[in-house]
Short mmCIF file of C-alpha atoms in Angstrom, two decimals:
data_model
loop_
_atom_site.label_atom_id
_atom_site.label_comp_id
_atom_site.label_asym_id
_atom_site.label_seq_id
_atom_site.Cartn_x
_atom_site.Cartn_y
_atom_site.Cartn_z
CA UNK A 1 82.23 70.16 70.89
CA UNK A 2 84.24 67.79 72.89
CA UNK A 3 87.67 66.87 71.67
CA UNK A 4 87.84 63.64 69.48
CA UNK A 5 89.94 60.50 69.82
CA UNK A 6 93.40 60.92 68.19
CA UNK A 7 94.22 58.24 65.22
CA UNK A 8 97.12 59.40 64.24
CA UNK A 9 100.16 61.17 66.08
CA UNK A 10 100.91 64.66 65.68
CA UNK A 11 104.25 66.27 64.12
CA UNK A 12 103.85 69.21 66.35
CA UNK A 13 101.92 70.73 69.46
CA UNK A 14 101.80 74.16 70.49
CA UNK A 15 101.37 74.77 74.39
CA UNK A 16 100.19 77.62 75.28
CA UNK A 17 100.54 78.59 79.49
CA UNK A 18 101.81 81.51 79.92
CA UNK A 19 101.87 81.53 83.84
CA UNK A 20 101.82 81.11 86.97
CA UNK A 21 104.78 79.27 88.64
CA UNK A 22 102.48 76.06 90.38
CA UNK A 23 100.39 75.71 87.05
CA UNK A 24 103.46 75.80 84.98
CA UNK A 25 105.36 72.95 87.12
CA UNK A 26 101.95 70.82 86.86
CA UNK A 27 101.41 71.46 83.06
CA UNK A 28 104.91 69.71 82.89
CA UNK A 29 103.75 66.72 84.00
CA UNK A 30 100.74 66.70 80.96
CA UNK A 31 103.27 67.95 78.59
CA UNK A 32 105.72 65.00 79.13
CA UNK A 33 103.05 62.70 79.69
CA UNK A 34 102.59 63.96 75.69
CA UNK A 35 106.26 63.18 74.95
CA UNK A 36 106.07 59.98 76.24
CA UNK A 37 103.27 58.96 73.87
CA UNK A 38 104.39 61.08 70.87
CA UNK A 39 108.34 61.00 70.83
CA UNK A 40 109.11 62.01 67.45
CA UNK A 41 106.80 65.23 67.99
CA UNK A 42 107.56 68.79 68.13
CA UNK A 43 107.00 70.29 71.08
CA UNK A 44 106.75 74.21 71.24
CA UNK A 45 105.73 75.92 74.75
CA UNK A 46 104.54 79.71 74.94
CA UNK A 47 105.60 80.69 78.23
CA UNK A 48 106.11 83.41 80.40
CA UNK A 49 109.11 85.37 81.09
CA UNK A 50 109.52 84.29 84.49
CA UNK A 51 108.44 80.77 84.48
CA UNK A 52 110.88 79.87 81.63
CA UNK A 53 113.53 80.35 84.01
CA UNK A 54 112.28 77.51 85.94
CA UNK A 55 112.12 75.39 83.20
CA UNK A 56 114.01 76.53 80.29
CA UNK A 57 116.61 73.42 80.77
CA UNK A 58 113.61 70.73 80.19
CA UNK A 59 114.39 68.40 77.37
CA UNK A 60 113.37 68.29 73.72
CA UNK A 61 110.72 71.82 74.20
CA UNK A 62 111.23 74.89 72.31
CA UNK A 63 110.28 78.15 74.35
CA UNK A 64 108.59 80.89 72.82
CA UNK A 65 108.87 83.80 75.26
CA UNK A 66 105.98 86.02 75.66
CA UNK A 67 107.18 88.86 78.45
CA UNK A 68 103.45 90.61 79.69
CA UNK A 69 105.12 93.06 80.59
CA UNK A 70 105.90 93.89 77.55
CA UNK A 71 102.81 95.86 76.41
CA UNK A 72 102.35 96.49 72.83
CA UNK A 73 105.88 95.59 72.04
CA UNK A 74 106.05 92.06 73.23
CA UNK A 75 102.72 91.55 71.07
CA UNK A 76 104.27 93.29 68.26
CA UNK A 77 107.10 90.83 68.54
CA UNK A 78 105.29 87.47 69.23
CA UNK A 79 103.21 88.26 66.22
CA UNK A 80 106.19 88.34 64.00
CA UNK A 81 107.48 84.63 65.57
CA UNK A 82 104.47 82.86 65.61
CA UNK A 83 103.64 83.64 61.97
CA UNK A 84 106.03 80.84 60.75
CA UNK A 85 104.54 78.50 62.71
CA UNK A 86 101.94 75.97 61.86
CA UNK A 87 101.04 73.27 64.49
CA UNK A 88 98.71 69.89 64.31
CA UNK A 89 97.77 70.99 67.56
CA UNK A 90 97.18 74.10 70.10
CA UNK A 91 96.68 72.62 73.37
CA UNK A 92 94.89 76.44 74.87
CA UNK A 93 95.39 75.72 78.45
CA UNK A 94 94.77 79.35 80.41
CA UNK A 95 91.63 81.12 80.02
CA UNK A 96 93.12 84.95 80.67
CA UNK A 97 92.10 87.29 78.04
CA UNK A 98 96.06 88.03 76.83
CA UNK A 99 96.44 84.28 76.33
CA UNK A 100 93.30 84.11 74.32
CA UNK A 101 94.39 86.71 72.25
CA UNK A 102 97.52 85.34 71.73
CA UNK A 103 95.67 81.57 70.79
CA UNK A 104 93.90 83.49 68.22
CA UNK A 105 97.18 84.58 66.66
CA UNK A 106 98.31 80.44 66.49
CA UNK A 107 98.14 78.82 63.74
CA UNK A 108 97.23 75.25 64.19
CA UNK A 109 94.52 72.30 62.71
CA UNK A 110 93.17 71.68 66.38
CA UNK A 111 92.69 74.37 68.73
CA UNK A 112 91.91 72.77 72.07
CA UNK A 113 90.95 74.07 75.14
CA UNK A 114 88.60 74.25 78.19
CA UNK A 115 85.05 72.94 78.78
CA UNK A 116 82.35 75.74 78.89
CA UNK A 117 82.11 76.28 82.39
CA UNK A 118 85.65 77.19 82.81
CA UNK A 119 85.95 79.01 79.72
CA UNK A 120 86.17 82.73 80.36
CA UNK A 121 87.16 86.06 78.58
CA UNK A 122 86.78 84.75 75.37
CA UNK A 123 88.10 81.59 75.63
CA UNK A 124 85.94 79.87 73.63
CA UNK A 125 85.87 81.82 70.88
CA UNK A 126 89.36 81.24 69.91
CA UNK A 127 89.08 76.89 70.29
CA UNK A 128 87.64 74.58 68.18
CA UNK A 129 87.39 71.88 70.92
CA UNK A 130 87.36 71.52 74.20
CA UNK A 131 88.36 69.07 76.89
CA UNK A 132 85.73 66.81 78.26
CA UNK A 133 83.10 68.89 81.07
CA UNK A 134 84.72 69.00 84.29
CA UNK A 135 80.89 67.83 85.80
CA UNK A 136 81.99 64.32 83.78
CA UNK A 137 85.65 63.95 85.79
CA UNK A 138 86.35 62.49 88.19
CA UNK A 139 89.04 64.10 89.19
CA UNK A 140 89.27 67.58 90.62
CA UNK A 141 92.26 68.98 90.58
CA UNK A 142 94.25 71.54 88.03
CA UNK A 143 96.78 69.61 87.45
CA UNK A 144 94.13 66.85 86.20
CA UNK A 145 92.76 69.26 83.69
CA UNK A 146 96.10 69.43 82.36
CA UNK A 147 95.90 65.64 81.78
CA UNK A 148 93.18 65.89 80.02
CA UNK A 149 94.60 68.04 77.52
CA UNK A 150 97.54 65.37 77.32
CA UNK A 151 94.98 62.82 76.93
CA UNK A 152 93.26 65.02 74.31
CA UNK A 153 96.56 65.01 72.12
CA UNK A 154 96.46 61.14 72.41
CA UNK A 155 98.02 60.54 76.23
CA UNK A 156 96.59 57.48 77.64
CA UNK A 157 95.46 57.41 81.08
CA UNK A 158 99.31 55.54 81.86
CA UNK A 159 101.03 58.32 80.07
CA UNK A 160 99.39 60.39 82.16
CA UNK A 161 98.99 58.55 86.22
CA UNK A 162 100.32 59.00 88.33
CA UNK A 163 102.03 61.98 87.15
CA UNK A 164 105.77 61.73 86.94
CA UNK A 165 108.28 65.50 86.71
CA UNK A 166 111.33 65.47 85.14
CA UNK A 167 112.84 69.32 85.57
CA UNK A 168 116.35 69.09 85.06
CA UNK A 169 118.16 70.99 87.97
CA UNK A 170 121.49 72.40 87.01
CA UNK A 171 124.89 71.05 88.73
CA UNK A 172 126.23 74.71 90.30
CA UNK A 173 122.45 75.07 91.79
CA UNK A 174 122.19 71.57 93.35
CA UNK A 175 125.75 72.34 94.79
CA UNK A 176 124.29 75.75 96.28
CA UNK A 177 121.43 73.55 97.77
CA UNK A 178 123.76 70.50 99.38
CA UNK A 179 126.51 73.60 100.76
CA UNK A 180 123.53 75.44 102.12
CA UNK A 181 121.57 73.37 103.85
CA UNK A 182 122.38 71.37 106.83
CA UNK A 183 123.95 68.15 105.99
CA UNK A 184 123.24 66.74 109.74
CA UNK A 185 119.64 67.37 109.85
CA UNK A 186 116.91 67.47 107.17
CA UNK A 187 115.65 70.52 106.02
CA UNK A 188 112.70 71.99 106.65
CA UNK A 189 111.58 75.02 104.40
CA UNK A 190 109.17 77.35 105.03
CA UNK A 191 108.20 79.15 101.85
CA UNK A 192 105.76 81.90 103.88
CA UNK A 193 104.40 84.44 101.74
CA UNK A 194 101.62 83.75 98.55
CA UNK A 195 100.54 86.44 96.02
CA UNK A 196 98.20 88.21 98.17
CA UNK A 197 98.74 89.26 101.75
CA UNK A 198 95.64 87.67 103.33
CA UNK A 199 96.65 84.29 101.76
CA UNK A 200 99.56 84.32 104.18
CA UNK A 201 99.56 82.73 107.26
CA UNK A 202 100.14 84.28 110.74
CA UNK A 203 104.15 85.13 111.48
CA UNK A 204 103.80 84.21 114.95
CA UNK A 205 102.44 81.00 113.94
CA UNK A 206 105.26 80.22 111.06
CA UNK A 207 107.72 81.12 113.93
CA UNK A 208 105.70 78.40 116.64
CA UNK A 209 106.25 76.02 114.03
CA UNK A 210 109.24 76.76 112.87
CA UNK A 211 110.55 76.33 117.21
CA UNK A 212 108.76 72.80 116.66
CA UNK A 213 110.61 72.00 113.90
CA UNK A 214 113.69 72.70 115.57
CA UNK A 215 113.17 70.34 118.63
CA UNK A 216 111.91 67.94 115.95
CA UNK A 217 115.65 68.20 114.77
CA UNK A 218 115.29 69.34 111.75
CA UNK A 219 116.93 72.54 110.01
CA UNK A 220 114.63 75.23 109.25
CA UNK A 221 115.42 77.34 106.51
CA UNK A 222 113.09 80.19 104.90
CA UNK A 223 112.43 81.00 101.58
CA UNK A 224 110.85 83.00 99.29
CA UNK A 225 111.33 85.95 96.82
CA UNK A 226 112.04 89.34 96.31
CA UNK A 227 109.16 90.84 96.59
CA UNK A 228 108.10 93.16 99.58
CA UNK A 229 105.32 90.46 100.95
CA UNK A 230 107.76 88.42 101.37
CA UNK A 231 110.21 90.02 103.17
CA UNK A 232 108.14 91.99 105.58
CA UNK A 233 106.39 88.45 106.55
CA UNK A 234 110.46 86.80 106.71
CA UNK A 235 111.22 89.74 108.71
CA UNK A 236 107.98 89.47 110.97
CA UNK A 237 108.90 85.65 111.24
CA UNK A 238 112.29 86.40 112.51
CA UNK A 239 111.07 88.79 114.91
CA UNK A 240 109.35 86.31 116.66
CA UNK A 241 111.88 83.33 116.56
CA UNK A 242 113.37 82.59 119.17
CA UNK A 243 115.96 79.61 117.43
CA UNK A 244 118.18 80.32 115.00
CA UNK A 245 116.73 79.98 110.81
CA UNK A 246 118.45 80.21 107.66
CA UNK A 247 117.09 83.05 106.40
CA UNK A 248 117.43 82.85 102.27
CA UNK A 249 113.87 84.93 101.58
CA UNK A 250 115.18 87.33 98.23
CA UNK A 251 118.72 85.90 98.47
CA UNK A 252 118.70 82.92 96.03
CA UNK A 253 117.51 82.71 91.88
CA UNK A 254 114.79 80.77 91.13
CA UNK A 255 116.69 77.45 90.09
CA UNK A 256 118.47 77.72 93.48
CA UNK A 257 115.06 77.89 95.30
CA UNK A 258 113.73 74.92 93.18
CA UNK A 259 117.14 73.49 94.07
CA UNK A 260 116.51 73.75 97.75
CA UNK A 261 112.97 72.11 98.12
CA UNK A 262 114.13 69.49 96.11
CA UNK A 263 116.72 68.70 99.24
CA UNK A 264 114.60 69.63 101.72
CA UNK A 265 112.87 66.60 103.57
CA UNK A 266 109.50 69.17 104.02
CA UNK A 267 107.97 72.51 102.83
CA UNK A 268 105.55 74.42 104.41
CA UNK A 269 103.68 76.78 102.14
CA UNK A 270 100.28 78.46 101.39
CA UNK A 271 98.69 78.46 97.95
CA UNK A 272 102.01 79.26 96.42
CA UNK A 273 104.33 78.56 93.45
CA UNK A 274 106.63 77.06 95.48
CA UNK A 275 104.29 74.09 96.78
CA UNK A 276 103.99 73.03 93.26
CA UNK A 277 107.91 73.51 92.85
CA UNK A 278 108.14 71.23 95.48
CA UNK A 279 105.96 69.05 94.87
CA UNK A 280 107.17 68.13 91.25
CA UNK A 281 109.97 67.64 92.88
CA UNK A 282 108.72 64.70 95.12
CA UNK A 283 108.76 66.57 98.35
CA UNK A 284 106.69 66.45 100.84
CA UNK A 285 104.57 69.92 101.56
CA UNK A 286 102.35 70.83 104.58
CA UNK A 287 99.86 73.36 102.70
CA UNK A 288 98.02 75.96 104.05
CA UNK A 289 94.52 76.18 102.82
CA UNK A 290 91.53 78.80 103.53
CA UNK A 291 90.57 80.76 100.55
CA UNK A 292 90.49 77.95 97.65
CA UNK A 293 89.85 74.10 98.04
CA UNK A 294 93.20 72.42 97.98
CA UNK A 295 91.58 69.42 96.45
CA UNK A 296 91.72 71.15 93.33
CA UNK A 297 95.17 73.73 93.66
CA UNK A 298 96.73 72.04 96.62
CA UNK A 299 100.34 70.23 96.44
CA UNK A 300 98.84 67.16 94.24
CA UNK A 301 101.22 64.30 95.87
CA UNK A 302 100.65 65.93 99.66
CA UNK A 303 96.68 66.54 99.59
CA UNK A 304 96.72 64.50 102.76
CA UNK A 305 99.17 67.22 104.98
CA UNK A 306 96.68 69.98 104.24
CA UNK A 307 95.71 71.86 106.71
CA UNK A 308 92.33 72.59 105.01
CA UNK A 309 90.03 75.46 106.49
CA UNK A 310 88.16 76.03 103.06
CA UNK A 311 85.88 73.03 103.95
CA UNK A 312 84.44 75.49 107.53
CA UNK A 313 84.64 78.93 105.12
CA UNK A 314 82.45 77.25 102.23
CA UNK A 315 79.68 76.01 104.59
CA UNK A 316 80.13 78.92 106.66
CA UNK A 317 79.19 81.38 103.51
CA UNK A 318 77.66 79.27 101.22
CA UNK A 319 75.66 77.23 103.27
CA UNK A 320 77.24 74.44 101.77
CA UNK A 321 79.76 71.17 101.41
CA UNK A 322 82.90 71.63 99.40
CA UNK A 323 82.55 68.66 96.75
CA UNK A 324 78.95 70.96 95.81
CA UNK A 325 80.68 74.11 94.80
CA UNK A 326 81.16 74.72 91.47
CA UNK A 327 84.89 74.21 90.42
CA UNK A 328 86.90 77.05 91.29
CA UNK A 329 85.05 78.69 93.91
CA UNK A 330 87.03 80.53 96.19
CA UNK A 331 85.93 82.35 99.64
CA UNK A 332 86.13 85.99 100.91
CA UNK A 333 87.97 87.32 103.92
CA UNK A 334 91.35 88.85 105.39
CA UNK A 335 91.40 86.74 108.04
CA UNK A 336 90.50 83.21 106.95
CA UNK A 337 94.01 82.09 107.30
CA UNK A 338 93.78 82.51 110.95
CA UNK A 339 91.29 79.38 111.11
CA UNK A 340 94.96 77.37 111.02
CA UNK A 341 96.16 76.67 113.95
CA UNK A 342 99.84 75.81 115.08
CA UNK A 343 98.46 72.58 116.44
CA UNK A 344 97.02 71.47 112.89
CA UNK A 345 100.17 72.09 111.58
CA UNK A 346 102.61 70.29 113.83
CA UNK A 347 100.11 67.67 114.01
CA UNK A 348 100.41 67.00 110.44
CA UNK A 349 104.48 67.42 110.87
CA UNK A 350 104.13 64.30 112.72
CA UNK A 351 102.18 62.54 110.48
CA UNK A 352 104.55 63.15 108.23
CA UNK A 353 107.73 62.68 109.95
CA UNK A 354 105.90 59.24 111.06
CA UNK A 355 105.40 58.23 107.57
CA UNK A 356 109.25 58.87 106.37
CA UNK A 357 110.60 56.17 109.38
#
């Protein structure tokens, strides 16, 4: 059934994302949309290992660390933490089949969570409500499903829009930022790689733009981390630049990155973490769209600097318009990314250049 209207605040909420980076920076927006309307309540966030990190320094939340990594042990462990818990409400907001196992483990009153059509792998068996059907928003985007869970726990569409960040960035990482970035020229970073190869762009295009940039005046920095995708497409990058970049791809943590695109005047970025990072951050991103709409998982405050080639994939497979998929469709291919060309991106550098004057 759909979730009721709240008449009373809660003492406590349990939140309950686990991962990744971008859903865990727009989740923050819901969760202090919730502290805004419900002060005095206790907030408790089960997180992941590497997005607490990111946001282990955000005010009045206690972190329960779930590592998924972990295997039996982590389980073992959480088990013996969450039993002396007991919330008013468990705000379920991923749908992976660890998570749901973990919800089932929570002790709470309320167990809310998605609609039926994005339920999945058990999801619903472990809530007792669920946020209003997707088919009855009108908004699209993840970050808005979020809000409805804020709304849910008694948010009010203020609390909630627009959606306001407040991830405290610590002193020696904003000083890393301001010494490494160009204080003469804004920065431009170029986070390049996502999570799966073909959701990257083209290196000789990131290096086209990234020669734009430059006669633009701005400072182009890269970054990214450790992880081989990323610095085989840095490398490749590199390869094929012919001006001079700040190369910082697997050299910084991840509050120095977050640090950095919260200086920089623009990001590039595919469907990454980083967007998001940015983004909560009040940056502007250029994202790089092919495989899932970005209306729904694109930089929320930038949707208008996408350069958007879902829209051509999903009628060119589906036979269809975008806004008549079902939410969450993605499209197949390894080379959909190439559909992005360096003039749609520079174009949209202007636009956005044009709109800071």
């Amino acid at each position: 059934m759909a979730t009721s209207i709240m008449t009373a605040s809660p003492k406590s909420i349990c939140i309950l994302r686990l991962s990744a980076l971008g859903d865990v920076c727009n989740a923050v927006a819901a969760v202090q949309a919730i502290q805004t309307r419900h002060p005095d309540c206790k907030i408790t966030w089960i997180i992941g290992k590497v997005e607490f990190q990111l946001l282990k320094h955000l005010p009045d939340i206690e972190f329960i660390v779930f590592d998924k990594r972990g295997g039996k042990a982590a389980v073992k462990e959480f088990k013996q933490t969450i039993a002396r818990y007991h919330f008013d409400i468990l705000l379920h907001m991923q749908v992976a089949l660890r998570a749901n196992y973990l919800a089932w483990l929570i002790r709470a009153k309320r167990k809310i969570g998605y609609d039926w059509v994005r339920a999945k792998e058990a999801h619903s068996l472990v809530v007792s409500e669920r946020i209003k059907p997707i088919v009855q928003r009108k908004r699209w985007h993840v970050l808005d499903s979020f809000m409805d869970f804020a709304q849910a726990a008694g948010a009010t569409e203020s609390d909630c829009y627009p959606p306001r960040w407040n991830i405290p960035v610590p002193d020696a990482d904003k000083r890393f930022a301001l010494e490494t970035l160009d204080s003469e020229k804004p920065a431009f970073i170029i986070c390049p790689a996502a999570s799966k190869e073909e959701r990257c762009w083209l290196p000789e295009r990131y290096a086209e733009v990234a020669h734009y940039a430059h006669r633009r005046g701005l400072h182009v920095v890269l970054c990214g981390g450790p992880a081989p995708l990323d610095m085989a497409l840095a490398q490749a990058i590199q390869n094929h630049c012919k001006v001079q970049l700040t190369d910082l791809v697997g050299k910084t943590t991840l509050t120095q990155m977050f640090a950095l695109l919260g200086e920089a005047m623009f990001v590039l970025a595919p469907d990454t973490g980083p967007a998001h990072m940015a983004n909560a951050q009040g940056t502007t991103v250029i994202g790089l769209y092919a495989h899932s709409d970005p209306n729904r998982t694109g930089p929320y405050g930038s949707l208008q600097y996408v350069a958007n080639a879902y829209a051509y994939h999903v009628e060119k497979q589906l036979n269809t318009a975008p806004e008549k998929t079902k939410w969450g469709q993605r499209v197949k291919g390894s080379d959909l990314m190439s559909h992005i060309s360096v003039s749609d991106v520079t174009t949209l550098l202007d636009h956005a250049l044009a709109d800071t004057d």
